[in-house]
């Protein structure tokens, strides 16, 4: 641990406020606020491990290390547990960073999935064409980064089949998804090729409702819920990590289950 | 050595006293103390994102500020806790310290110790030997430590390690197991810190070894 000395005369709380600026809104600007109360640890260790900028840098480095550990732990053949129909959570929760009435309404008639990046055939896909892909159903557990979980039924096409169909370079590192409301996610290629990673068109027996991501959600039962983008309008195969809405704010990038 | 010098007491000079805690015990103890406090405080913040019960933890005693910050702390300190804990368990088992100090625990002795404590006759003269209540508490907290780590891993990797999650009764049940293991450790901590303050030479022994 590096010794981090405060500049005499500089208010420690100001430094922590400075670090908190990286956070998007006041409610979340508490990132390291609690750290100040850990002052006692400084006495024990002799070095100020909880100083704002240093702590944030170190924590982010460790989170990146954890991405690598999780990628190594990820077995492409390990399937997420599946459940009987009776286990499906009644009234599967809506969850987003906006209210349910603010969910984007996409016009299915004019919708086209934009394809980009390291792909041979970049022709956009209409919803009608997407629906023609071979589909399968999965009943799996959605686990939220907040801790709660719910079991749902999702039907759609395997992303791995689709990537092959469009001639994607599957040796590329990432697949990046952009959503109608501006949300985004980047996922690792091994997860994109996992047999349960699905382009979802139906929830239960009905066309995917707006609250679950009409017209298309990417269902990834091997990742936390926020890594399952809804209202997906664009898909890019890339070697550059494009980040994501929550990942950029501090949630662990890999977030594998 | 200034710390130990400052707390020398009438019990004789440092060299005269028997070695109670070898160096590896003291080092792993204090590393564990720091890692455990970070895990608990950040864990409370994570709990607040989706409480299991009708209460949440006051912000002032949590670490991380918001969910992402708390998760970063939690998944950083977990390495310190787990690696340090493995070293402690390995040395404690291989070196025979656990066997010598923690077993056997006799129910009769536990009640005897409680009776002595309640009548203020409990002796603290020989810190090299644990009384039955101490033994019981240390065994329980070591087991709770193992359970808190394993249930934590099962919540972190319910797909890759689904067998472990199943062992705890599934994902949702594992969250409760993780919570109650934490509660056990916190309960231990309260008593442990209180008693260390009541018998300061036990605190000295965990710093200087004697």
CSV table of C-alpha atoms in Angstrom, one decimal, chain B:
chain,number,residue,atom,x,y,z
B,1,UNK,CA,8.6,-1.8,20.2
B,2,UNK,CA,7.4,1.5,21.7
B,3,UNK,CA,3.8,0.2,21.8
B,4,UNK,CA,4.8,-2.8,23.9
B,5,UNK,CA,7.0,-0.8,26.1
B,6,UNK,CA,4.2,1.6,26.8
B,7,UNK,CA,1.9,-1.1,28.0
B,8,UNK,CA,4.3,-3.0,30.2
B,9,UNK,CA,2.7,-3.6,33.5
B,10,UNK,CA,3.3,-5.1,36.9
B,11,UNK,CA,3.1,-8.6,35.4
B,12,UNK,CA,6.9,-8.6,35.0
B,13,UNK,CA,9.0,-7.6,32.0
B,14,UNK,CA,8.2,-8.8,28.6
B,15,UNK,CA,10.7,-11.7,28.4
B,16,UNK,CA,9.4,-13.2,31.7
B,17,UNK,CA,6.0,-13.8,30.4
B,18,UNK,CA,5.2,-16.9,28.3
B,19,UNK,CA,4.5,-16.5,24.6
B,20,UNK,CA,0.7,-16.6,24.3
B,21,UNK,CA,0.3,-15.8,20.6
B,22,UNK,CA,3.0,-16.6,18.1
B,23,UNK,CA,3.7,-14.0,15.4
B,24,UNK,CA,1.6,-15.7,12.7
B,25,UNK,CA,-1.5,-15.6,14.9
B,26,UNK,CA,-1.0,-11.9,15.7
B,27,UNK,CA,-0.4,-11.0,12.1
B,28,UNK,CA,-3.3,-12.9,10.7
B,29,UNK,CA,-5.5,-11.7,13.6
B,30,UNK,CA,-5.0,-8.0,12.8
B,31,UNK,CA,-5.2,-8.4,9.0
B,32,UNK,CA,-8.4,-10.3,9.5
B,33,UNK,CA,-9.7,-7.6,11.8
B,34,UNK,CA,-9.3,-4.9,9.2
B,35,UNK,CA,-10.6,-7.1,6.3
B,36,UNK,CA,-13.6,-8.2,8.4
B,37,UNK,CA,-14.6,-4.6,9.3
B,38,UNK,CA,-14.4,-3.6,5.6
B,39,UNK,CA,-16.4,-6.6,4.6
B,40,UNK,CA,-19.1,-6.0,7.2
B,41,UNK,CA,-19.5,-2.3,6.6
B,42,UNK,CA,-19.5,-2.6,2.8
B,43,UNK,CA,-21.8,-5.7,3.2
B,44,UNK,CA,-24.3,-3.6,5.1
B,45,UNK,CA,-24.4,-1.1,2.2
B,46,UNK,CA,-24.9,-3.9,-0.3
B,47,UNK,CA,-27.7,-5.2,2.0
B,48,UNK,CA,-29.4,-1.8,1.9
B,49,UNK,CA,-29.8,-2.1,-1.9
B,50,UNK,CA,-32.3,-5.0,-1.4
B,51,UNK,CA,-32.9,-5.6,2.3
B,52,UNK,CA,-33.9,-9.0,3.5
B,53,UNK,CA,-35.7,-7.7,6.5
B,54,UNK,CA,-37.8,-4.7,7.6
B,55,UNK,CA,-34.8,-2.6,8.4
B,56,UNK,CA,-31.7,-1.2,6.7
B,57,UNK,CA,-28.3,-0.1,8.1
B,58,UNK,CA,-27.7,3.6,8.9
B,59,UNK,CA,-25.5,5.1,6.2
B,60,UNK,CA,-23.1,6.4,8.8
B,61,UNK,CA,-22.0,2.8,9.6
B,62,UNK,CA,-21.7,1.6,6.0
B,63,UNK,CA,-18.8,1.8,3.6
B,64,UNK,CA,-18.8,2.6,-0.1
B,65,UNK,CA,-21.5,5.4,-0.2
B,66,UNK,CA,-23.7,3.6,-2.7
B,67,UNK,CA,-24.1,0.1,-4.1
B,68,UNK,CA,-21.3,0.2,-6.7
B,69,UNK,CA,-18.8,1.7,-4.2
B,70,UNK,CA,-19.7,-0.9,-1.6
B,71,UNK,CA,-19.4,-3.7,-4.1
B,72,UNK,CA,-15.9,-2.5,-5.1
B,73,UNK,CA,-14.8,-2.5,-1.4
B,74,UNK,CA,-16.5,-5.9,-0.8
B,75,UNK,CA,-14.9,-7.6,-3.7
B,76,UNK,CA,-11.5,-6.1,-3.0
B,77,UNK,CA,-11.4,-6.9,0.7
B,78,UNK,CA,-12.7,-10.5,0.0
B,79,UNK,CA,-9.2,-11.4,-1.3
B,80,UNK,CA,-7.5,-10.2,1.8
B,81,UNK,CA,-10.1,-12.0,4.0
B,82,UNK,CA,-10.0,-15.3,2.1
B,83,UNK,CA,-6.2,-15.5,1.6
B,84,UNK,CA,-5.4,-14.5,5.2
B,85,UNK,CA,-8.2,-16.8,6.4
B,86,UNK,CA,-6.7,-19.7,4.5
B,87,UNK,CA,-3.2,-19.1,5.9
B,88,UNK,CA,-4.7,-18.9,9.4
B,89,UNK,CA,-6.7,-22.1,9.0
B,90,UNK,CA,-3.8,-24.0,7.4
B,91,UNK,CA,-1.3,-22.9,10.1
B,92,UNK,CA,-3.8,-23.5,12.9
B,93,UNK,CA,-4.6,-27.0,11.8
B,94,UNK,CA,-1.2,-28.1,10.6
B,95,UNK,CA,0.7,-26.6,13.6
B,96,UNK,CA,-1.8,-28.2,16.1
B,97,UNK,CA,-2.8,-24.9,17.7
B,98,UNK,CA,-6.5,-25.4,17.1
B,99,UNK,CA,-6.3,-28.9,18.6
B,100,UNK,CA,-4.3,-27.7,21.6
B,101,UNK,CA,-6.2,-24.6,22.4
B,102,UNK,CA,-9.8,-25.1,21.2
B,103,UNK,CA,-10.7,-28.7,21.9
B,104,UNK,CA,-12.1,-30.5,23.8
B,105,UNK,CA,-15.1,-28.3,24.8
B,106,UNK,CA,-17.1,-29.8,27.6
B,107,UNK,CA,-20.7,-28.6,28.1
B,108,UNK,CA,-20.2,-28.8,31.9
B,109,UNK,CA,-17.1,-26.6,31.6
B,110,UNK,CA,-19.1,-24.0,29.6
B,111,UNK,CA,-21.7,-23.8,32.4
B,112,UNK,CA,-19.0,-23.7,35.0
B,113,UNK,CA,-17.2,-20.8,33.3
B,114,UNK,CA,-20.5,-18.9,32.9
B,115,UNK,CA,-21.2,-19.5,36.7
B,116,UNK,CA,-17.7,-18.2,37.6
B,117,UNK,CA,-18.1,-15.2,35.4
B,118,UNK,CA,-21.5,-14.3,36.9
B,119,UNK,CA,-20.1,-14.6,40.4
B,120,UNK,CA,-17.0,-12.6,39.5
B,121,UNK,CA,-14.7,-15.5,40.2
B,122,UNK,CA,-13.5,-16.1,36.7
B,123,UNK,CA,-9.7,-16.1,36.6
B,124,UNK,CA,-7.7,-14.3,33.9
B,125,UNK,CA,-4.3,-15.2,35.3
B,126,UNK,CA,-3.3,-17.7,32.7
B,127,UNK,CA,-3.9,-16.3,29.2
B,128,UNK,CA,-2.2,-19.2,27.6
B,129,UNK,CA,-5.3,-21.4,28.2
B,130,UNK,CA,-8.7,-20.6,27.0
B,131,UNK,CA,-11.7,-21.3,29.2
B,132,UNK,CA,-14.6,-23.3,27.9
B,133,UNK,CA,-16.7,-20.3,26.8
B,134,UNK,CA,-13.7,-18.8,25.0
B,135,UNK,CA,-13.1,-22.1,23.2
B,136,UNK,CA,-16.8,-22.3,22.2
B,137,UNK,CA,-16.8,-18.7,20.9
B,138,UNK,CA,-13.6,-19.1,18.9
B,139,UNK,CA,-14.8,-22.4,17.4
B,140,UNK,CA,-18.2,-20.8,16.5
B,141,UNK,CA,-16.7,-17.7,15.0
B,142,UNK,CA,-14.2,-19.7,12.9
B,143,UNK,CA,-17.0,-21.9,11.6
B,144,UNK,CA,-19.1,-18.7,10.9
B,145,UNK,CA,-16.1,-17.3,9.0
B,146,UNK,CA,-16.0,-20.4,6.8
B,147,UNK,CA,-19.7,-20.3,6.2
B,148,UNK,CA,-19.7,-16.5,5.5
B,149,UNK,CA,-17.0,-17.0,2.9
B,150,UNK,CA,-18.5,-20.1,1.2
B,151,UNK,CA,-22.1,-18.6,1.2
B,152,UNK,CA,-20.6,-15.4,-0.2
B,153,UNK,CA,-18.9,-17.2,-3.0
B,154,UNK,CA,-22.2,-19.1,-3.7
B,155,UNK,CA,-24.0,-15.8,-4.1
B,156,UNK,CA,-21.2,-14.4,-6.3
B,157,UNK,CA,-21.1,-17.4,-8.6
B,158,UNK,CA,-24.5,-19.1,-8.5
B,159,UNK,CA,-24.1,-20.3,-12.1
B,160,UNK,CA,-20.5,-21.4,-12.3
B,161,UNK,CA,-20.6,-22.9,-8.8
B,162,UNK,CA,-24.3,-23.8,-8.8
B,163,UNK,CA,-23.5,-27.0,-6.7
B,164,UNK,CA,-22.2,-24.7,-3.9
B,165,UNK,CA,-25.3,-22.5,-4.1
B,166,UNK,CA,-27.5,-25.6,-4.0
B,167,UNK,CA,-25.7,-26.7,-0.9
B,168,UNK,CA,-26.9,-23.5,0.8
B,169,UNK,CA,-30.5,-24.2,-0.4
B,170,UNK,CA,-30.4,-22.1,-3.6
B,171,UNK,CA,-29.6,-18.5,-4.4
B,172,UNK,CA,-32.2,-16.8,-2.2
B,173,UNK,CA,-31.6,-19.0,0.8
B,174,UNK,CA,-27.8,-18.5,0.4
B,175,UNK,CA,-28.4,-14.7,0.9
B,176,UNK,CA,-30.0,-15.5,4.3
B,177,UNK,CA,-27.2,-17.9,5.3
B,178,UNK,CA,-24.7,-15.1,4.4
B,179,UNK,CA,-26.6,-12.6,6.5
B,180,UNK,CA,-26.9,-14.8,9.6
B,181,UNK,CA,-23.2,-15.9,9.3
B,182,UNK,CA,-22.4,-12.1,9.3
B,183,UNK,CA,-24.7,-11.6,12.3
B,184,UNK,CA,-23.0,-14.3,14.2
B,185,UNK,CA,-19.6,-12.8,13.5
B,186,UNK,CA,-20.8,-9.3,14.5
B,187,UNK,CA,-22.3,-10.7,17.7
B,188,UNK,CA,-18.9,-12.4,18.5
B,189,UNK,CA,-17.1,-9.1,17.7
B,190,UNK,CA,-19.2,-7.1,20.2
B,191,UNK,CA,-18.4,-9.6,23.0
B,192,UNK,CA,-14.8,-10.1,21.9
B,193,UNK,CA,-14.0,-6.4,21.8
B,194,UNK,CA,-15.8,-5.7,25.1
B,195,UNK,CA,-13.9,-8.5,26.9
B,196,UNK,CA,-10.6,-7.4,25.4
B,197,UNK,CA,-11.2,-4.0,26.8
B,198,UNK,CA,-12.2,-5.4,30.2
B,199,UNK,CA,-9.0,-7.5,30.3
B,200,UNK,CA,-6.4,-5.2,28.7
B,201,UNK,CA,-3.6,-7.7,29.1
B,202,UNK,CA,-5.3,-9.9,26.6
B,203,UNK,CA,-5.2,-7.1,24.1
B,204,UNK,CA,-1.5,-6.6,24.9
B,205,UNK,CA,-0.9,-10.3,24.3
B,206,UNK,CA,-2.4,-10.0,20.8
B,207,UNK,CA,0.0,-7.1,20.0
B,208,UNK,CA,3.2,-8.2,21.6
B,209,UNK,CA,2.6,-11.9,21.8
B,210,UNK,CA,3.2,-12.0,25.6
